[in-house]
């Protein structure tokens, strides 16, 4: 022990007040507080001297806190400010301006991936297959997608705004759901071709197309009744004891044909490089009935809680939570050292 002899500030958002969505949307926001404790503990186990800093939604205070930080590294777990996930990128921008070394992705990658229509364009331009889709800002714009389709908020993550009613069978239902999303989440809705087959999570460490891939995760939909859409809903991810939670199982990916695995790897690496993610990320993919793979979602700075998908993938690949967190810290410190050397 004692390999990581640096001073680290673990920063996280403390903002139960939400801009959009309902009361239940707060559960996902509060999970970051427990995550910060686990990350701090793991960093200490590796020898770092650690302080935890809660970021509250007061702009001047945030800038003052950063200006007064005297540490070698900021471990950035801030996912939103005042409940607004768009400020995740702004906070990374403030870290950049502060001159402090920090873990995870830069503001650009965080901003692109939180904007689903934009990230679809970036991925497609890089040759990464995405489902067909259309963005509706009002609800009545032209809509040319195959059905069934899924309707999602364009600028949320953590499955906010996703439930059984998100999957629709025709244009009228798609428009109705889009209007609901626009109204409730105050942002455009994305209507996307529904990719009906197996769903995988690919965790990556590092950056670019050469990033290290961890053991694939897979969502097991076997317990879903025939009339319930096979998707990871907000309840399935966050509301313990709900029907969706009880039937949404995840674990190591089951048997995959070599060609399918190779294609999932190609798309995961391609997506990660195209978004410009750094240090750690997770790419969600699905197969369709014919075995073609699609990227559904790219997540820079994914949840690092010990019981969340990323840490479980690391564990299957032989890394403890402490080793995982130390590796992420090292990547950020190496990047800083390389920049100081003028590399
Ligand atoms: N085009 C799609 N086809 C099939 N399932 C989808 C599609 N888009 C999203 N889903 C389902 O909805 C879940 C959440 O969507 P995702 O785009 O990952 O949103 P978030 O950014 O909130 O995680 C996915 O894990 C998947 O189960
Ligand atoms: Mg997702």
mmCIF file of C-alpha atoms and ligand atoms in Angstrom:
data_model
loop_
_atom_site.group_PDB
_atom_site.id
_atom_site.type_symbol
_atom_site.label_atom_id
_atom_site.label_comp_id
_atom_site.label_asym_id
_atom_site.label_seq_id
_atom_site.Cartn_x
_atom_site.Cartn_y
_atom_site.Cartn_z
ATOM 1 C CA UNK A 1 0.000 0.000 0.000
ATOM 2 C CA UNK A 2 0.978 3.637 -0.250
ATOM 3 C CA UNK A 3 1.563 3.587 -3.995
ATOM 4 C CA UNK A 4 -0.510 6.711 -4.525
ATOM 5 C CA UNK A 5 1.205 9.315 -2.340
ATOM 6 C CA UNK A 6 -0.714 12.355 -3.524
ATOM 7 C CA UNK A 7 -3.300 14.762 -2.174
ATOM 8 C CA UNK A 8 -6.671 14.258 -3.804
ATOM 9 C CA UNK A 9 -9.936 16.211 -3.554
ATOM 10 C CA UNK A 10 -12.966 14.051 -4.349
ATOM 11 C CA UNK A 11 -15.595 16.507 -5.578
ATOM 12 C CA UNK A 12 -19.251 15.598 -6.014
ATOM 13 C CA UNK A 13 -22.568 17.378 -6.491
ATOM 14 C CA UNK A 14 -24.959 17.858 -3.623
ATOM 15 C CA UNK A 15 -28.093 19.178 -5.275
ATOM 16 C CA UNK A 16 -31.331 17.508 -4.355
ATOM 17 C CA UNK A 17 -33.220 20.463 -5.899
ATOM 18 C CA UNK A 18 -34.097 19.507 -9.463
ATOM 19 C CA UNK A 19 -34.808 21.643 -12.502
ATOM 20 C CA UNK A 20 -36.888 19.104 -14.411
ATOM 21 C CA UNK A 21 -38.553 15.758 -13.780
ATOM 22 C CA UNK A 22 -40.328 14.516 -10.671
ATOM 23 C CA UNK A 23 -39.516 13.655 -7.081
ATOM 24 C CA UNK A 24 -38.294 10.167 -7.927
ATOM 25 C CA UNK A 25 -35.668 11.589 -10.285
ATOM 26 C CA UNK A 26 -33.791 12.684 -7.151
ATOM 27 C CA UNK A 27 -32.742 9.132 -6.226
ATOM 28 C CA UNK A 28 -30.175 8.994 -9.010
ATOM 29 C CA UNK A 29 -28.848 12.391 -7.973
ATOM 30 C CA UNK A 30 -28.314 11.307 -4.356
ATOM 31 C CA UNK A 31 -26.426 8.150 -5.342
ATOM 32 C CA UNK A 32 -23.393 10.289 -6.144
ATOM 33 C CA UNK A 33 -22.955 11.196 -2.453
ATOM 34 C CA UNK A 34 -22.466 7.550 -1.454
ATOM 35 C CA UNK A 35 -20.262 7.028 -4.498
ATOM 36 C CA UNK A 36 -17.964 9.860 -3.371
ATOM 37 C CA UNK A 37 -17.481 8.187 0.029
ATOM 38 C CA UNK A 38 -16.579 4.872 -1.598
ATOM 39 C CA UNK A 39 -14.112 6.502 -3.993
ATOM 40 C CA UNK A 40 -12.505 8.480 -1.151
ATOM 41 C CA UNK A 41 -12.158 5.281 0.894
ATOM 42 C CA UNK A 42 -10.566 3.439 -2.013
ATOM 43 C CA UNK A 43 -8.108 6.271 -2.676
ATOM 44 C CA UNK A 44 -7.097 6.236 0.998
ATOM 45 C CA UNK A 45 -6.543 2.481 0.784
ATOM 46 C CA UNK A 46 -4.036 3.194 -2.003
ATOM 47 C CA UNK A 47 -2.161 5.682 0.166
ATOM 48 C CA UNK A 48 -3.599 9.008 -0.996
ATOM 49 C CA UNK A 49 -4.515 11.767 1.416
ATOM 50 C CA UNK A 50 -8.109 12.586 0.576
ATOM 51 C CA UNK A 51 -10.684 15.272 1.266
ATOM 52 C CA UNK A 52 -14.295 15.122 0.073
ATOM 53 C CA UNK A 53 -15.845 18.327 -1.209
ATOM 54 C CA UNK A 54 -19.584 18.741 -1.865
ATOM 55 C CA UNK A 55 -20.314 21.150 -4.712
ATOM 56 C CA UNK A 56 -23.451 23.189 -4.075
ATOM 57 C CA UNK A 57 -25.332 25.024 -6.818
ATOM 58 C CA UNK A 58 -23.905 28.492 -6.080
ATOM 59 C CA UNK A 59 -21.684 29.636 -8.961
ATOM 60 C CA UNK A 60 -19.454 32.066 -7.062
ATOM 61 C CA UNK A 61 -18.958 29.605 -4.238
ATOM 62 C CA UNK A 62 -17.956 26.910 -6.735
ATOM 63 C CA UNK A 63 -15.297 29.138 -8.267
ATOM 64 C CA UNK A 64 -14.037 30.140 -4.813
ATOM 65 C CA UNK A 65 -13.798 26.510 -3.701
ATOM 66 C CA UNK A 66 -11.773 25.586 -6.778
ATOM 67 C CA UNK A 67 -9.499 28.640 -6.442
ATOM 68 C CA UNK A 68 -8.663 27.636 -2.865
ATOM 69 C CA UNK A 69 -7.982 23.947 -3.516
ATOM 70 C CA UNK A 70 -4.425 22.928 -2.725
ATOM 71 C CA UNK A 71 -4.209 19.343 -4.022
ATOM 72 C CA UNK A 72 -2.342 17.332 -6.666
ATOM 73 C CA UNK A 73 -5.511 15.959 -8.225
ATOM 74 C CA UNK A 74 -9.248 16.520 -8.333
ATOM 75 C CA UNK A 75 -11.262 13.316 -8.601
ATOM 76 C CA UNK A 76 -14.288 14.681 -10.439
ATOM 77 C CA UNK A 77 -17.584 12.973 -9.602
ATOM 78 C CA UNK A 78 -19.765 16.002 -10.392
ATOM 79 C CA UNK A 79 -22.643 14.862 -12.636
ATOM 80 C CA UNK A 80 -24.895 17.893 -12.453
ATOM 81 C CA UNK A 81 -25.167 21.250 -10.705
ATOM 82 C CA UNK A 82 -28.472 22.136 -9.072
ATOM 83 C CA UNK A 83 -30.001 19.118 -10.821
ATOM 84 C CA UNK A 84 -28.995 20.332 -14.286
ATOM 85 C CA UNK A 85 -26.875 17.686 -16.034
ATOM 86 C CA UNK A 86 -25.789 20.196 -18.676
ATOM 87 C CA UNK A 87 -23.642 21.919 -16.060
ATOM 88 C CA UNK A 88 -21.544 18.741 -15.727
ATOM 89 C CA UNK A 89 -19.567 19.961 -18.745
ATOM 90 C CA UNK A 90 -19.441 23.516 -17.396
ATOM 91 C CA UNK A 91 -17.976 22.249 -14.131
ATOM 92 C CA UNK A 92 -15.262 20.342 -16.016
ATOM 93 C CA UNK A 93 -14.606 23.635 -17.822
ATOM 94 C CA UNK A 94 -14.152 25.391 -14.479
ATOM 95 C CA UNK A 95 -11.703 22.655 -13.470
ATOM 96 C CA UNK A 96 -9.803 23.212 -16.684
ATOM 97 C CA UNK A 97 -9.626 26.967 -16.039
ATOM 98 C CA UNK A 98 -8.506 26.367 -12.460
ATOM 99 C CA UNK A 99 -5.389 24.637 -13.809
ATOM 100 C CA UNK A 100 -5.914 21.654 -11.501
ATOM 101 C CA UNK A 101 -5.320 18.111 -12.771
ATOM 102 C CA UNK A 102 -8.648 16.269 -12.805
ATOM 103 C CA UNK A 103 -9.932 12.793 -13.604
ATOM 104 C CA UNK A 104 -12.275 11.850 -16.414
ATOM 105 C CA UNK A 105 -13.437 13.498 -19.572
ATOM 106 C CA UNK A 106 -13.039 17.102 -20.703
ATOM 107 C CA UNK A 107 -15.968 19.514 -21.126
ATOM 108 C CA UNK A 108 -16.279 18.808 -24.831
ATOM 109 C CA UNK A 109 -16.709 15.031 -24.478
ATOM 110 C CA UNK A 110 -19.107 15.492 -21.553
ATOM 111 C CA UNK A 111 -21.135 18.045 -23.517
ATOM 112 C CA UNK A 112 -21.293 16.002 -26.720
ATOM 113 C CA UNK A 113 -22.358 12.801 -25.005
ATOM 114 C CA UNK A 114 -25.088 14.489 -22.978
ATOM 115 C CA UNK A 115 -26.602 15.822 -26.218
ATOM 116 C CA UNK A 116 -28.015 12.661 -27.806
ATOM 117 C CA UNK A 117 -28.817 14.139 -31.254
ATOM 118 C CA UNK A 118 -25.319 15.654 -31.417
ATOM 119 C CA UNK A 119 -23.559 12.494 -30.284
ATOM 120 C CA UNK A 120 -25.533 10.476 -32.869
ATOM 121 C CA UNK A 121 -24.116 12.751 -35.600
ATOM 122 C CA UNK A 122 -20.572 12.513 -34.207
ATOM 123 C CA UNK A 123 -20.779 8.709 -33.965
ATOM 124 C CA UNK A 124 -22.298 8.235 -37.421
ATOM 125 C CA UNK A 125 -19.622 10.471 -38.989
ATOM 126 C CA UNK A 126 -16.962 8.227 -37.423
ATOM 127 C CA UNK A 127 -18.523 5.110 -38.950
ATOM 128 C CA UNK A 128 -20.156 3.951 -35.710
ATOM 129 C CA UNK A 129 -23.594 2.425 -36.321
ATOM 130 C CA UNK A 130 -26.468 4.141 -34.483
ATOM 131 C CA UNK A 131 -30.220 3.395 -34.780
ATOM 132 C CA UNK A 132 -32.242 5.564 -37.142
ATOM 133 C CA UNK A 133 -33.801 8.507 -35.329
ATOM 134 C CA UNK A 134 -35.397 11.949 -35.430
ATOM 135 C CA UNK A 135 -35.434 14.838 -32.960
ATOM 136 C CA UNK A 136 -38.715 16.574 -32.139
ATOM 137 C CA UNK A 137 -38.510 19.982 -30.471
ATOM 138 C CA UNK A 138 -42.284 20.665 -30.687
ATOM 139 C CA UNK A 139 -43.793 17.277 -31.510
ATOM 140 C CA UNK A 140 -45.295 18.007 -34.938
ATOM 141 C CA UNK A 141 -42.099 17.944 -37.052
ATOM 142 C CA UNK A 142 -41.629 15.358 -39.825
ATOM 143 C CA UNK A 143 -41.063 11.911 -38.374
ATOM 144 C CA UNK A 144 -39.606 9.192 -40.548
ATOM 145 C CA UNK A 145 -38.435 6.305 -38.366
ATOM 146 C CA UNK A 146 -39.316 2.619 -38.416
ATOM 147 C CA UNK A 147 -41.577 1.230 -35.663
ATOM 148 C CA UNK A 148 -41.539 0.150 -32.933
ATOM 149 C CA UNK A 149 -39.515 3.144 -31.709
ATOM 150 C CA UNK A 150 -38.362 4.504 -28.358
ATOM 151 C CA UNK A 151 -38.848 8.131 -27.263
ATOM 152 C CA UNK A 152 -36.193 9.603 -24.963
ATOM 153 C CA UNK A 153 -35.276 13.015 -23.567
ATOM 154 C CA UNK A 154 -32.359 14.393 -25.612
ATOM 155 C CA UNK A 155 -30.312 15.762 -22.729
ATOM 156 C CA UNK A 156 -30.685 13.427 -19.775
ATOM 157 C CA UNK A 157 -28.852 10.325 -18.631
ATOM 158 C CA UNK A 158 -29.293 7.630 -15.959
ATOM 159 C CA UNK A 159 -32.546 6.601 -17.734
ATOM 160 C CA UNK A 160 -34.366 9.760 -16.578
ATOM 161 C CA UNK A 161 -37.646 9.917 -18.507
ATOM 162 C CA UNK A 162 -37.533 6.261 -19.641
ATOM 163 C CA UNK A 163 -40.364 3.881 -18.681
ATOM 164 C CA UNK A 164 -42.562 1.226 -20.272
ATOM 165 C CA UNK A 165 -44.519 3.900 -22.166
ATOM 166 C CA UNK A 166 -41.338 5.105 -23.910
ATOM 167 C CA UNK A 167 -41.658 2.344 -26.511
ATOM 168 C CA UNK A 168 -44.272 3.251 -29.124
ATOM 169 C CA UNK A 169 -45.804 1.453 -32.108
ATOM 170 C CA UNK A 170 -46.917 4.271 -34.423
ATOM 171 C CA UNK A 171 -46.466 7.931 -35.348
ATOM 172 C CA UNK A 172 -49.402 9.178 -33.259
ATOM 173 C CA UNK A 173 -48.114 7.455 -30.106
ATOM 174 C CA UNK A 174 -44.571 8.697 -30.822
ATOM 175 C CA UNK A 175 -45.771 12.297 -31.080
ATOM 176 C CA UNK A 176 -47.859 11.999 -27.909
ATOM 177 C CA UNK A 177 -44.922 10.617 -25.937
ATOM 178 C CA UNK A 178 -42.571 13.215 -27.429
ATOM 179 C CA UNK A 179 -44.902 15.997 -26.268
ATOM 180 C CA UNK A 180 -44.924 14.498 -22.769
ATOM 181 C CA UNK A 181 -41.106 14.399 -22.698
ATOM 182 C CA UNK A 182 -40.793 17.962 -24.069
ATOM 183 C CA UNK A 183 -43.215 19.276 -21.469
ATOM 184 C CA UNK A 184 -41.931 17.377 -18.465
ATOM 185 C CA UNK A 185 -38.189 17.587 -19.100
ATOM 186 C CA UNK A 186 -38.221 20.939 -20.950
ATOM 187 C CA UNK A 187 -36.077 19.721 -23.829
ATOM 188 C CA UNK A 188 -36.506 18.131 -27.273
ATOM 189 C CA UNK A 189 -37.344 14.430 -27.570
ATOM 190 C CA UNK A 190 -35.458 11.858 -29.620
ATOM 191 C CA UNK A 191 -37.497 9.198 -31.417
ATOM 192 C CA UNK A 192 -35.239 6.258 -32.208
ATOM 193 C CA UNK A 193 -35.728 2.960 -33.993
ATOM 194 C CA UNK A 194 -36.171 0.316 -31.278
ATOM 195 C CA UNK A 195 -33.316 -2.200 -31.385
ATOM 196 C CA UNK A 196 -34.944 -5.255 -29.921
ATOM 197 C CA UNK A 197 -32.140 -7.743 -29.162
ATOM 198 C CA UNK A 198 -29.511 -8.305 -26.474
ATOM 199 C CA UNK A 199 -28.136 -5.275 -24.595
ATOM 200 C CA UNK A 200 -24.468 -4.953 -23.598
ATOM 201 C CA UNK A 201 -22.415 -2.521 -21.520
ATOM 202 C CA UNK A 202 -18.773 -2.186 -22.481
ATOM 203 C CA UNK A 203 -16.559 -0.489 -19.890
ATOM 204 C CA UNK A 204 -13.355 1.172 -21.101
ATOM 205 C CA UNK A 205 -10.257 2.458 -19.317
ATOM 206 C CA UNK A 206 -7.957 4.977 -20.992
ATOM 207 C CA UNK A 207 -8.608 7.013 -24.099
ATOM 208 C CA UNK A 208 -8.845 6.716 -27.865
ATOM 209 C CA UNK A 209 -9.259 3.599 -29.963
ATOM 210 C CA UNK A 210 -6.510 1.885 -27.907
ATOM 211 C CA UNK A 211 -8.466 2.050 -24.645
ATOM 212 C CA UNK A 212 -8.589 -1.105 -22.540
ATOM 213 C CA UNK A 213 -11.913 -2.976 -22.642
ATOM 214 C CA UNK A 214 -13.137 -4.629 -19.453
ATOM 215 C CA UNK A 215 -15.294 -7.745 -19.227
ATOM 216 C CA UNK A 216 -18.568 -7.158 -21.110
ATOM 217 C CA UNK A 217 -21.751 -6.730 -19.092
ATOM 218 C CA UNK A 218 -25.173 -7.777 -20.335
ATOM 219 C CA UNK A 219 -28.724 -6.974 -19.275
ATOM 220 C CA UNK A 220 -30.792 -10.132 -18.799
ATOM 221 C CA UNK A 221 -34.383 -9.489 -19.945
ATOM 222 C CA UNK A 222 -35.496 -13.125 -19.520
ATOM 223 C CA UNK A 223 -37.846 -12.267 -16.624
ATOM 224 C CA UNK A 224 -39.741 -9.617 -18.600
ATOM 225 C CA UNK A 225 -43.340 -10.623 -19.406
ATOM 226 C CA UNK A 226 -44.051 -10.668 -23.154
ATOM 227 C CA UNK A 227 -46.054 -7.418 -23.034
ATOM 228 C CA UNK A 228 -43.378 -5.391 -21.196
ATOM 229 C CA UNK A 229 -40.765 -3.675 -23.401
ATOM 230 C CA UNK A 230 -37.238 -4.954 -22.895
ATOM 231 C CA UNK A 231 -35.508 -1.760 -21.839
ATOM 232 C CA UNK A 232 -33.642 -0.457 -18.815
ATOM 233 C CA UNK A 233 -36.138 2.011 -17.337
ATOM 234 C CA UNK A 234 -35.542 4.590 -14.632
ATOM 235 C CA UNK A 235 -37.313 2.335 -12.120
ATOM 236 C CA UNK A 236 -35.276 -0.667 -13.320
ATOM 237 C CA UNK A 237 -32.087 1.242 -12.571
ATOM 238 C CA UNK A 238 -32.972 3.136 -9.405
ATOM 239 C CA UNK A 239 -36.259 2.187 -7.670
ATOM 240 C CA UNK A 240 -35.413 -0.772 -5.492
ATOM 241 C CA UNK A 241 -38.275 -3.241 -5.149
ATOM 242 C CA UNK A 242 -40.222 -1.934 -8.177
ATOM 243 C CA UNK A 243 -41.375 -4.485 -10.776
ATOM 244 C CA UNK A 244 -38.820 -3.161 -13.260
ATOM 245 C CA UNK A 245 -36.047 -3.352 -10.652
ATOM 246 C CA UNK A 246 -36.934 -6.952 -9.769
ATOM 247 C CA UNK A 247 -36.918 -8.167 -13.349
ATOM 248 C CA UNK A 248 -33.912 -6.188 -14.675
ATOM 249 C CA UNK A 249 -30.890 -8.385 -14.024
ATOM 250 C CA UNK A 250 -27.375 -7.564 -15.117
ATOM 251 C CA UNK A 251 -24.141 -9.477 -15.012
ATOM 252 C CA UNK A 252 -21.366 -10.815 -17.197
ATOM 253 C CA UNK A 253 -22.248 -11.120 -20.893
ATOM 254 C CA UNK A 254 -23.378 -14.581 -21.903
ATOM 255 C CA UNK A 255 -21.929 -16.491 -24.832
ATOM 256 C CA UNK A 256 -21.254 -14.360 -27.903
ATOM 257 C CA UNK A 257 -20.261 -15.420 -31.414
ATOM 258 C CA UNK A 258 -16.714 -14.274 -32.220
ATOM 259 C CA UNK A 259 -17.921 -12.029 -35.036
ATOM 260 C CA UNK A 260 -20.537 -10.391 -32.790
ATOM 261 C CA UNK A 261 -17.995 -9.796 -30.046
ATOM 262 C CA UNK A 262 -15.539 -8.310 -32.532
ATOM 263 C CA UNK A 263 -18.186 -5.954 -33.897
ATOM 264 C CA UNK A 264 -19.258 -4.847 -30.390
ATOM 265 C CA UNK A 265 -15.587 -4.147 -29.593
ATOM 266 C CA UNK A 266 -15.072 -2.204 -32.796
ATOM 267 C CA UNK A 267 -18.145 -0.060 -32.139
ATOM 268 C CA UNK A 268 -17.330 0.500 -28.444
ATOM 269 C CA UNK A 269 -13.773 1.637 -29.202
ATOM 270 C CA UNK A 270 -14.921 3.676 -32.189
ATOM 271 C CA UNK A 271 -17.615 5.408 -30.132
ATOM 272 C CA UNK A 272 -15.221 6.155 -27.262
ATOM 273 C CA UNK A 273 -12.624 7.623 -29.630
ATOM 274 C CA UNK A 274 -15.207 9.624 -31.594
ATOM 275 C CA UNK A 275 -16.645 11.215 -28.437
ATOM 276 C CA UNK A 276 -13.112 11.906 -27.198
ATOM 277 C CA UNK A 277 -13.642 10.272 -23.794
ATOM 278 C CA UNK A 278 -10.793 10.010 -21.270
ATOM 279 C CA UNK A 279 -9.836 7.735 -18.342
ATOM 280 C CA UNK A 280 -13.066 5.732 -17.908
ATOM 281 C CA UNK A 281 -16.319 5.315 -19.759
ATOM 282 C CA UNK A 282 -19.109 2.930 -20.670
ATOM 283 C CA UNK A 283 -20.669 2.326 -24.055
ATOM 284 C CA UNK A 284 -24.149 0.734 -24.219
ATOM 285 C CA UNK A 285 -24.927 -1.331 -27.312
ATOM 286 C CA UNK A 286 -27.730 -3.566 -28.574
ATOM 287 C CA UNK A 287 -28.053 -6.217 -31.253
ATOM 288 C CA UNK A 288 -31.073 -6.402 -33.522
ATOM 289 C CA UNK A 289 -32.918 -9.563 -34.559
ATOM 290 C CA UNK A 290 -30.406 -10.122 -37.385
ATOM 291 C CA UNK A 291 -27.394 -9.756 -35.093
ATOM 292 C CA UNK A 292 -26.386 -6.275 -36.264
ATOM 293 C CA UNK A 293 -24.890 -4.114 -33.494
ATOM 294 C CA UNK A 294 -25.828 -0.504 -32.674
ATOM 295 C CA UNK A 295 -24.453 1.991 -30.175
ATOM 296 C CA UNK A 296 -27.301 3.247 -27.965
ATOM 297 C CA UNK A 297 -25.462 5.456 -25.499
ATOM 298 C CA UNK A 298 -21.944 6.658 -24.627
ATOM 299 C CA UNK A 299 -21.267 7.498 -20.979
ATOM 300 C CA UNK A 300 -18.096 9.376 -20.044
ATOM 301 C CA UNK A 301 -17.562 9.576 -16.251
ATOM 302 C CA UNK A 302 -20.019 6.736 -15.508
ATOM 303 C CA UNK A 303 -21.098 5.894 -11.949
ATOM 304 C CA UNK A 304 -18.092 4.553 -9.989
ATOM 305 C CA UNK A 305 -20.113 3.127 -7.074
ATOM 306 C CA UNK A 306 -18.761 -0.276 -6.021
ATOM 307 C CA UNK A 307 -22.091 -1.936 -6.909
ATOM 308 C CA UNK A 308 -22.580 -0.175 -10.285
ATOM 309 C CA UNK A 309 -21.847 -1.711 -13.675
ATOM 310 C CA UNK A 310 -18.433 -0.150 -14.215
ATOM 311 C CA UNK A 311 -16.910 -1.390 -10.954
ATOM 312 C CA UNK A 312 -18.491 -4.824 -11.416
ATOM 313 C CA UNK A 313 -16.924 -5.077 -14.895
ATOM 314 C CA UNK A 314 -13.560 -4.091 -13.393
ATOM 315 C CA UNK A 315 -14.008 -6.737 -10.714
ATOM 316 C CA UNK A 316 -14.677 -9.425 -13.346
ATOM 317 C CA UNK A 317 -11.486 -8.261 -15.071
ATOM 318 C CA UNK A 318 -9.528 -8.779 -11.844
ATOM 319 C CA UNK A 319 -9.423 -5.231 -10.476
ATOM 320 C CA UNK A 320 -10.667 -4.304 -7.006
ATOM 321 C CA UNK A 321 -12.477 -0.992 -6.516
ATOM 322 C CA UNK A 322 -9.304 0.448 -4.960
ATOM 323 C CA UNK A 323 -7.198 -0.674 -7.941
ATOM 324 C CA UNK A 324 -9.744 0.719 -10.397
ATOM 325 C CA UNK A 325 -9.919 4.102 -8.688
ATOM 326 C CA UNK A 326 -6.119 4.260 -8.345
ATOM 327 C CA UNK A 327 -5.723 3.505 -12.065
ATOM 328 C CA UNK A 328 -8.079 6.350 -12.991
ATOM 329 C CA UNK A 329 -6.153 8.716 -10.693
ATOM 330 C CA UNK A 330 -2.857 7.612 -12.284
ATOM 331 C CA UNK A 331 -4.148 8.214 -15.804
ATOM 332 C CA UNK A 332 -5.101 11.779 -14.863
ATOM 333 C CA UNK A 333 -1.742 12.387 -13.112
ATOM 334 C CA UNK A 334 0.172 10.960 -16.105
ATOM 335 C CA UNK A 335 -1.749 13.248 -18.453
ATOM 336 C CA UNK A 336 -0.770 16.223 -16.299
ATOM 337 C CA UNK A 337 2.872 15.109 -16.164
ATOM 338 C CA UNK A 338 2.953 14.686 -19.954
ATOM 339 C CA UNK A 339 1.524 18.175 -20.432
ATOM 340 C CA UNK A 340 4.038 19.701 -18.021
ATOM 341 C CA UNK A 341 6.853 18.030 -19.984
ATOM 342 C CA UNK A 342 5.364 19.646 -23.087
ATOM 343 C CA UNK A 343 4.519 16.296 -24.667
HETATM 344 N N1 LIG B 1 -32.780 2.743 -29.771
HETATM 345 C C1 LIG B 1 -32.987 1.910 -28.738
HETATM 346 N N2 LIG B 1 -33.368 0.626 -28.961
HETATM 347 C C2 LIG B 1 -33.599 -0.218 -27.940
HETATM 348 N N3 LIG B 1 -33.497 0.116 -26.649
HETATM 349 C C3 LIG B 1 -33.116 1.387 -26.358
HETATM 350 C C4 LIG B 1 -32.830 2.336 -27.381
HETATM 351 N N4 LIG B 1 -32.484 3.496 -26.790
HETATM 352 C C5 LIG B 1 -32.550 3.284 -25.458
HETATM 353 N N5 LIG B 1 -32.938 2.016 -25.180
HETATM 354 C C6 LIG B 1 -33.164 1.424 -23.853
HETATM 355 O O1 LIG B 1 -33.344 2.463 -22.907
HETATM 356 C C7 LIG B 1 -32.289 2.459 -21.935
HETATM 357 C C8 LIG B 1 -31.874 3.872 -21.591
HETATM 358 O O2 LIG B 1 -31.550 4.586 -22.779
HETATM 359 P P1 LIG B 1 -30.179 5.391 -22.916
HETATM 360 O O3 LIG B 1 -30.144 5.973 -24.277
HETATM 361 O O4 LIG B 1 -29.042 4.530 -22.519
HETATM 362 O O5 LIG B 1 -30.425 6.567 -21.886
HETATM 363 P P2 LIG B 1 -29.555 7.093 -20.668
HETATM 364 O O6 LIG B 1 -28.601 8.077 -21.267
HETATM 365 O O7 LIG B 1 -30.572 7.720 -19.802
HETATM 366 O O8 LIG B 1 -28.839 5.936 -20.040
HETATM 367 C C9 LIG B 1 -31.177 1.626 -22.573
HETATM 368 O O9 LIG B 1 -30.366 1.026 -21.581
HETATM 369 C C10 LIG B 1 -31.972 0.600 -23.382
HETATM 370 O O10 LIG B 1 -32.464 -0.449 -22.580
HETATM 371 MG MG1 LIG B 2 -27.608 4.500 -20.957
#
